[in-house]
Short mmCIF file of C-alpha atoms in Angstrom, two decimals:
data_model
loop_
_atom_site.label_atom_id
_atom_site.label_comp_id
_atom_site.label_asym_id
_atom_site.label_seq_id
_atom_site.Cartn_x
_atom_site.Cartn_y
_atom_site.Cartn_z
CA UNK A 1 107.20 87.27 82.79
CA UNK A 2 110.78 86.54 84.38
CA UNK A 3 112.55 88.35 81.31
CA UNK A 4 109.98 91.11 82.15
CA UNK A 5 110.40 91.59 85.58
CA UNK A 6 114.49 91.41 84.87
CA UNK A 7 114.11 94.25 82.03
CA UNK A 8 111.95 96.22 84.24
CA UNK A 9 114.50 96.09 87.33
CA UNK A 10 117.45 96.88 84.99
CA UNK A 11 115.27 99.80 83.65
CA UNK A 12 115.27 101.24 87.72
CA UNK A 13 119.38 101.51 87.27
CA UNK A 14 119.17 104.64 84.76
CA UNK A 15 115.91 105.95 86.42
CA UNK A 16 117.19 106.24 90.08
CA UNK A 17 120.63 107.41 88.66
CA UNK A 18 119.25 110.35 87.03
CA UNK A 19 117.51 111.04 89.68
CA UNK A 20 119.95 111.01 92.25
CA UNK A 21 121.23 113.75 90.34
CA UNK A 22 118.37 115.94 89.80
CA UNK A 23 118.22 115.69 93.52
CA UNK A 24 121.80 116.53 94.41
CA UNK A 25 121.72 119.47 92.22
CA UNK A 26 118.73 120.74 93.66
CA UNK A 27 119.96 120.78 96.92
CA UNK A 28 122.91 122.48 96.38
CA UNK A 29 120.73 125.18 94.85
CA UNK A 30 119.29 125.75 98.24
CA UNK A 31 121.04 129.16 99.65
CA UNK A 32 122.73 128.51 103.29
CA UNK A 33 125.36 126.79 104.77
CA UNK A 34 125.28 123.51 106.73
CA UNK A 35 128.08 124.18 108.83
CA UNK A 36 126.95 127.76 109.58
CA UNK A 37 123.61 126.01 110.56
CA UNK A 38 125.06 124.06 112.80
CA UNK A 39 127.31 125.86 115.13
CA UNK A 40 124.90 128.26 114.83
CA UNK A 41 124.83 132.49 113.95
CA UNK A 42 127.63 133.40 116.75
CA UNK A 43 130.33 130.95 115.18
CA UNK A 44 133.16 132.57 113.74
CA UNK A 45 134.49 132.48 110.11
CA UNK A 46 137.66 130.26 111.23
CA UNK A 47 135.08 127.70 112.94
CA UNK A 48 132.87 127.09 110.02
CA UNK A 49 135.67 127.02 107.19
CA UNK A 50 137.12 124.32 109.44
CA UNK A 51 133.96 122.58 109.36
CA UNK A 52 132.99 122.61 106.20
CA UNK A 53 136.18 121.16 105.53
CA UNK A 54 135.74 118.61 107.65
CA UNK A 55 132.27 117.63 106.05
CA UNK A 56 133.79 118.07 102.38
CA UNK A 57 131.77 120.52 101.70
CA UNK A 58 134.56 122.56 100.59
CA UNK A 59 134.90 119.98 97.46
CA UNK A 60 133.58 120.63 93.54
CA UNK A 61 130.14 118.79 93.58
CA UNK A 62 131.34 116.46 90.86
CA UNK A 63 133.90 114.87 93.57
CA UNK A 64 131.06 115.28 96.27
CA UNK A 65 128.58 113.27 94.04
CA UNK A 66 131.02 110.84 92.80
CA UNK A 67 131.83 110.43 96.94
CA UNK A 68 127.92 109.90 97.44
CA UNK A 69 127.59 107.13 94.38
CA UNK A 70 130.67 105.63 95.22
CA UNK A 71 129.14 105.25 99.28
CA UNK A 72 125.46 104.06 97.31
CA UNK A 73 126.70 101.16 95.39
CA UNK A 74 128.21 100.03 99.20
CA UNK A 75 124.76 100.14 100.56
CA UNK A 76 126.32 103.03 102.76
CA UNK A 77 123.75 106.28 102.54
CA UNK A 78 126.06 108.33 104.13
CA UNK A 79 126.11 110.30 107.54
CA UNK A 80 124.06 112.86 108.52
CA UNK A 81 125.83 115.92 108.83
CA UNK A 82 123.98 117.22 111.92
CA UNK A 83 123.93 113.99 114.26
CA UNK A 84 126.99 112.33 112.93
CA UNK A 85 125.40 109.28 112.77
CA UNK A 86 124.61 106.42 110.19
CA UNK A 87 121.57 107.44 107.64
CA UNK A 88 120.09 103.75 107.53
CA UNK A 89 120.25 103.64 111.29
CA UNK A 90 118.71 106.48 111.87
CA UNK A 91 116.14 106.19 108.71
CA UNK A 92 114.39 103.25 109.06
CA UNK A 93 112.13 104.10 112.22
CA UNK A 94 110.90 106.86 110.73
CA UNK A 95 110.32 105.26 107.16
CA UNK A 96 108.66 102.08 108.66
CA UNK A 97 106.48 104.75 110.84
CA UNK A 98 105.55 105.66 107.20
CA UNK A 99 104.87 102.43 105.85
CA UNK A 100 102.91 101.45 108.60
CA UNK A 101 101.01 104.39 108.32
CA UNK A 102 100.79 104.46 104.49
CA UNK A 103 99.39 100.93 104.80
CA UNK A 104 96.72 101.54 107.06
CA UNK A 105 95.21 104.58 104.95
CA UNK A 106 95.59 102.19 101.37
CA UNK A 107 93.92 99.53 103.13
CA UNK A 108 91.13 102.06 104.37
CA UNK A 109 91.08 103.69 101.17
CA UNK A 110 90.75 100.21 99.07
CA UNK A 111 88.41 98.55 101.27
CA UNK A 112 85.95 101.45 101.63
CA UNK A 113 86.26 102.97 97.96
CA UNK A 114 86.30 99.49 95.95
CA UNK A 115 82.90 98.79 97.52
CA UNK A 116 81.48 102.32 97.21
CA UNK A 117 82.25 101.84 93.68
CA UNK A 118 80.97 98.78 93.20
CA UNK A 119 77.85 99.29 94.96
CA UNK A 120 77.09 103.08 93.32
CA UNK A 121 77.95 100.93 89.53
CA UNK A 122 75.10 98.90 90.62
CA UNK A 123 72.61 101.02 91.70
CA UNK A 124 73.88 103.78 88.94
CA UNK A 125 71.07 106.76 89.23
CA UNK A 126 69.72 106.45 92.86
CA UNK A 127 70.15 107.88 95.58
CA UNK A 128 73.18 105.91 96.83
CA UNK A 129 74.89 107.05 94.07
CA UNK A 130 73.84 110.05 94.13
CA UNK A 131 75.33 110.51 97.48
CA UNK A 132 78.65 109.03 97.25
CA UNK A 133 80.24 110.41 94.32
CA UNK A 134 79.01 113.86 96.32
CA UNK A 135 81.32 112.18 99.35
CA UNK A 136 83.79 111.75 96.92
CA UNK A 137 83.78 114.93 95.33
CA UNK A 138 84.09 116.45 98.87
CA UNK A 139 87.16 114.05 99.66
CA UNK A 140 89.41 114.86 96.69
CA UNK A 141 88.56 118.17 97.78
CA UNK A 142 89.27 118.77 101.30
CA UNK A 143 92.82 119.60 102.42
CA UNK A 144 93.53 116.96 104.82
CA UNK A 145 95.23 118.97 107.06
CA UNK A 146 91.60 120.27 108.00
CA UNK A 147 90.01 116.94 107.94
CA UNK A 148 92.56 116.19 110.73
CA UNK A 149 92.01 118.89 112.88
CA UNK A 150 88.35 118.29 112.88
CA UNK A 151 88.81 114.49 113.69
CA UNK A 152 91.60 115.59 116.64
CA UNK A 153 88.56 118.16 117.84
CA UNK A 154 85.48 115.95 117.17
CA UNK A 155 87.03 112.61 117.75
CA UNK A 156 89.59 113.17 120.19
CA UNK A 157 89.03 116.15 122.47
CA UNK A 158 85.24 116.42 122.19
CA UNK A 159 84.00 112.65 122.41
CA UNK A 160 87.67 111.30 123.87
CA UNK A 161 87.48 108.36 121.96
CA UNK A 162 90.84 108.06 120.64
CA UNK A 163 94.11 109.46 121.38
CA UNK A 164 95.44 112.74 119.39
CA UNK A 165 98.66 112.31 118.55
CA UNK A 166 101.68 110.01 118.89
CA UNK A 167 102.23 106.00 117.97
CA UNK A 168 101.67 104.12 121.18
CA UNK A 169 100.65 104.96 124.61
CA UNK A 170 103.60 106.57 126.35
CA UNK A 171 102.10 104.75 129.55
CA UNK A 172 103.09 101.35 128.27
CA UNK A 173 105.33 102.36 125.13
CA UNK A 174 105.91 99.81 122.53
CA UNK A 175 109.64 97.80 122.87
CA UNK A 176 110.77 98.39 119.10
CA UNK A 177 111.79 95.53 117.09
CA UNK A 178 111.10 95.71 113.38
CA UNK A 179 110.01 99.61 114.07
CA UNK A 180 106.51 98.48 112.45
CA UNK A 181 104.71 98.37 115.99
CA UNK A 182 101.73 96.51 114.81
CA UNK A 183 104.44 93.22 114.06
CA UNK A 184 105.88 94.47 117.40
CA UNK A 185 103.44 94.12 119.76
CA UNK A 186 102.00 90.57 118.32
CA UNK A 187 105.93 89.28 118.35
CA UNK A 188 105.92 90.46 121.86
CA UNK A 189 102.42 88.52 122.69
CA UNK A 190 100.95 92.26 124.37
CA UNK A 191 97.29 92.42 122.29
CA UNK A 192 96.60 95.15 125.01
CA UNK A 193 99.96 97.29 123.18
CA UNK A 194 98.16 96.08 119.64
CA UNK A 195 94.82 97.69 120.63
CA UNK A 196 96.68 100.72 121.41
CA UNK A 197 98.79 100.93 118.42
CA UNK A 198 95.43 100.62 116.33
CA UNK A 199 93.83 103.38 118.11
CA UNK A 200 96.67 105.49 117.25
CA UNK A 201 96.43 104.92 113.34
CA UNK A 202 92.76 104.93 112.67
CA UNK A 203 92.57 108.67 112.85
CA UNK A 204 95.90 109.24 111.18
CA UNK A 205 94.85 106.63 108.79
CA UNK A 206 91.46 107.89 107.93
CA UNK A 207 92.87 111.48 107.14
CA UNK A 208 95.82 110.21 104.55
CA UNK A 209 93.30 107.46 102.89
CA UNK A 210 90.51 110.05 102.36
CA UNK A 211 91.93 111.41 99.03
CA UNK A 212 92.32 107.73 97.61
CA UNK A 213 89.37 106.18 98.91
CA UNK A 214 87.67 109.32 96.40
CA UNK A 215 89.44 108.64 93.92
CA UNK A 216 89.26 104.80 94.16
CA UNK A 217 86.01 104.29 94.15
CA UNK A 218 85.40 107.44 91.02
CA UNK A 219 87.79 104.81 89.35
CA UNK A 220 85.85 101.69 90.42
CA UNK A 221 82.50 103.28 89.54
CA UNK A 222 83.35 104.51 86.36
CA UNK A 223 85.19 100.89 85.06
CA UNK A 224 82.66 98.53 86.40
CA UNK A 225 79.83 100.52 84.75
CA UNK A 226 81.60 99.79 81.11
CA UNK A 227 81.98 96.38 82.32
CA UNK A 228 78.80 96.23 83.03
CA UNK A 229 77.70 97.41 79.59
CA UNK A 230 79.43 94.37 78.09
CA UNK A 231 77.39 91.18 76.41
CA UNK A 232 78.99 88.62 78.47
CA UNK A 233 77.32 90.42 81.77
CA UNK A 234 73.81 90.68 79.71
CA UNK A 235 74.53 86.72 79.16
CA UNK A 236 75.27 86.09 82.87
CA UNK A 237 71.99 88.02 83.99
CA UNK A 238 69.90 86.34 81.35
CA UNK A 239 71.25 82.83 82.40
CA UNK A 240 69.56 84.22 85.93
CA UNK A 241 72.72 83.95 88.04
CA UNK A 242 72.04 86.35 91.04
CA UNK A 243 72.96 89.86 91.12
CA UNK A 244 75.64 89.72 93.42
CA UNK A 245 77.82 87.09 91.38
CA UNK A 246 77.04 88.91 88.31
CA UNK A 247 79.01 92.00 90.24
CA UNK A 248 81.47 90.34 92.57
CA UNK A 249 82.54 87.46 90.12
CA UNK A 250 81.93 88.33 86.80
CA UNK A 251 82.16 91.88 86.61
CA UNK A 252 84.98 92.92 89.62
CA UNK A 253 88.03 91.21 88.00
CA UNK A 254 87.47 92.85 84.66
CA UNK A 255 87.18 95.77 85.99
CA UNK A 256 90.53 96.03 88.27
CA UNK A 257 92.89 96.71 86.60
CA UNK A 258 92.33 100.55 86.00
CA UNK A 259 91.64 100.67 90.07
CA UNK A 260 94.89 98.44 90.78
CA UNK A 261 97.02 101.06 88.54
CA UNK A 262 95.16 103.66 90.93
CA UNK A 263 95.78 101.91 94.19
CA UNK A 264 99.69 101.69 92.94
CA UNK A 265 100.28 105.22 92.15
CA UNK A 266 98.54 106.14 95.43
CA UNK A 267 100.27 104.03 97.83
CA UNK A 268 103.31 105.11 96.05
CA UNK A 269 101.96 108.99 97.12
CA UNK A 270 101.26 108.43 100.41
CA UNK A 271 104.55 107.09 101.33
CA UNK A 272 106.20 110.25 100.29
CA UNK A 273 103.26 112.46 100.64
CA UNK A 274 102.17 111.98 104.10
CA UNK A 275 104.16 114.89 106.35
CA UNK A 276 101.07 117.14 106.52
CA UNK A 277 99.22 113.92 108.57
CA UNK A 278 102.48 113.24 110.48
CA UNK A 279 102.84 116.58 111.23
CA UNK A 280 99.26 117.17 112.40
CA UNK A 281 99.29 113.81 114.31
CA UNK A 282 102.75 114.29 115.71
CA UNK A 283 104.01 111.17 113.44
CA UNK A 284 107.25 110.22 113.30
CA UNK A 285 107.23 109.89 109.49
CA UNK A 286 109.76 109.73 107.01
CA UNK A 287 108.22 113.39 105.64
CA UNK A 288 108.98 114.72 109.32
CA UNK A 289 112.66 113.48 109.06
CA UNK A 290 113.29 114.84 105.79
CA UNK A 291 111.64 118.09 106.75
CA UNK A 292 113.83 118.76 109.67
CA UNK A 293 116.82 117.87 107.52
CA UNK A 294 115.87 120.75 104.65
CA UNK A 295 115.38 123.25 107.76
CA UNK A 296 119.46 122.32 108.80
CA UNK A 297 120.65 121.62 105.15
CA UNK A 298 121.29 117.90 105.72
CA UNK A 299 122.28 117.26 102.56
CA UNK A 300 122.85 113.82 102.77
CA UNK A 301 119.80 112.72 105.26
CA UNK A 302 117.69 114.98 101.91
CA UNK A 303 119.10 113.08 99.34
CA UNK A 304 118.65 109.40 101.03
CA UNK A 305 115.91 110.19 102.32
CA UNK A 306 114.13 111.29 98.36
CA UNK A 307 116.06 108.36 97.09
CA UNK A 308 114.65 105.55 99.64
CA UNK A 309 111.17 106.77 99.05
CA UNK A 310 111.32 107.10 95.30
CA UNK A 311 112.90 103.61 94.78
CA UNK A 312 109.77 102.50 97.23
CA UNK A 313 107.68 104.01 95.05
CA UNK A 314 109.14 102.48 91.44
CA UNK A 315 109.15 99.18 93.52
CA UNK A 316 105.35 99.34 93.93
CA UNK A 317 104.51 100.29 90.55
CA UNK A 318 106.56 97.78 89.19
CA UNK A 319 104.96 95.58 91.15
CA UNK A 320 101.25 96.65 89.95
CA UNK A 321 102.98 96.00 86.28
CA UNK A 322 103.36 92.38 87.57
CA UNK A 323 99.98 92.23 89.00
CA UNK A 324 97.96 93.00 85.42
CA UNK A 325 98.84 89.67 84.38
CA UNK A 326 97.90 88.05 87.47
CA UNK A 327 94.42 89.64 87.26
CA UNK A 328 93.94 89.15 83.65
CA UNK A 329 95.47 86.22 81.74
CA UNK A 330 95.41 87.72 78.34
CA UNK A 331 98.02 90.38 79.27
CA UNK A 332 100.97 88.68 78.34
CA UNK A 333 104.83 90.79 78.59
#
């Protein structure tokens, strides 16, 4: 397993190389310049030539990019071109608004459609069945930004039982420590601040974890029924253990590891899909920063921004690899 996990991690080296590259390139691609952008359409020629010199924009993109690997392997991500400030000091709040976010909706999405699942498996053909897989039909279906403006209406303006948008209450806002203002508000001891903080993800949260919840429990359905199928559960029913060991014990674990893959590649989604929820929710996401950096051409706020996220998401997945063996003993790497 340890020579595993080592080949696996030296494997991310070429993977996030390569794609550090496809991303530069593609961003140069993008017609507009950032200096123009920035002292806006009434600066003269003189003023942005100076500028872009001054950025080193004005370099061959091979000597740009070998500037931009050379700043990686330092653990420096550069400086944004429009703020002048430090990428990872200006990143993280927004990415652990993400995570915190992302989080929420997995744990939503697991809870809610690894029971569904299991439950419609077990009752296969009735009514309960019958009626979830519609449910989750109609969530891999519906665009979330919709779902969220009918929870904001419904939920929020209609019924006022939650708040619309934002993180925290800007009554009693949150003092940032880690960023992640669930940790926050138990390190500071203010459960009132935690209650808030909740509030503001479950709607949020609901509307990124629809799509996997559907999908989770389509998967869970569909693997414990051919569990289900197999002789050793005939055995266990015969031998008159209950139902609900038969499922829960007997049948869940074998059964996982299609749904953990799942789970994996979603999380791994939402943390670079989510800017239609933070924009709708007025989230101060990771997908928000990036956008704002396409719309001024922040070139290097677009490329660390891609890279943090997609090394988040080969993390996770590498992770699931590690957790198949975990779950079942007979995988062996």
């Amino acid at each position: 397993m340890f020579s595993y996990t080592i080949r696996r991690i030296g494997l991310l080296i070429p993977v996030l190389l390569g794609m550090t590259f496809i991303v530069f390139m593609m961003i140069r691609a993008i017609p507009g310049n950032p200096a123009q952008l920035i002292l806006g359409q009434q600066a003269s020629k003189q003023a942005i030539a100076t500028l872009t010199k001054q950025l080193g924009l004005d370099q061959p993109w091979y000597s740009q990019f070998v500037h931009y690997l050379t700043g990686l392997f330092q653990g420096d991500l550069g400086m944004s071109l429009k703020s002048r400030t430090p990428i990872s000091e200006e990143l993280w709040p927004y990415l652990a608004a993400t995570i915190e976010l992302s989080l929420v909706a997995i744990l939503i999405a697991v809870v809610v459609g690894v029971n569904a699942g299991i439950i419609s498996a077990w009752f296969q053909n009735s009514w309960f069945d019958y009626g979830v897989m519609l449910i989750a039909l109609i969530g891999v279906s519906m665009p979330i930004f919709w779902l969220g403006l009918m929870e904001q209406y419904f939920v929020s303006i209609k019924w006022d039982l939650l708040p619309t948008t934002g993180r925290d209450n800007i009554r009693m806002p949150v003092e940032a420590i880690t960023h992640l203002y669930l940790l926050d508000t138990l390190l500071e001891g203010r459960f009132d601040q935690f209650i808030e903080v909740v509030k503001h993800l479950i709607l949020p949260g609901i509307a990124l974890g629809t799509i996997p919840m559907a999908i989770i429990a389509r998967m869970t359905r569909s693997s414990m029924l051919e569990v289900m199928r197999s002789d050793y559960i005939r055995t266990a029913k015969a031998k008159g253990l209950k139902m609900f060991w038969v499922v829960y014990k007997h049948s869940l674990k074998n059964a996982m590891i299609p749904v953990v893959t799942v789970i994996g590649l979603q999380t791994g989604l939402l943390l670079g899909g989510a800017i239609l929820t933070e924009t709708i929710f007025g989230w101060p996401g990771v997908g928000t920063y990036i956008y704002d950096a396409i719309q001024s051409r922040d070139y290097p706020v677009i490329q660390s921004g891609i890279l943090v996220v997609a090394t988040l998401f080969v993390l996770i997945n590498l992770f699931v690899d590690i957790l198949y063996a975990a779950i079942d003993p007979r995988i062996k790497y």
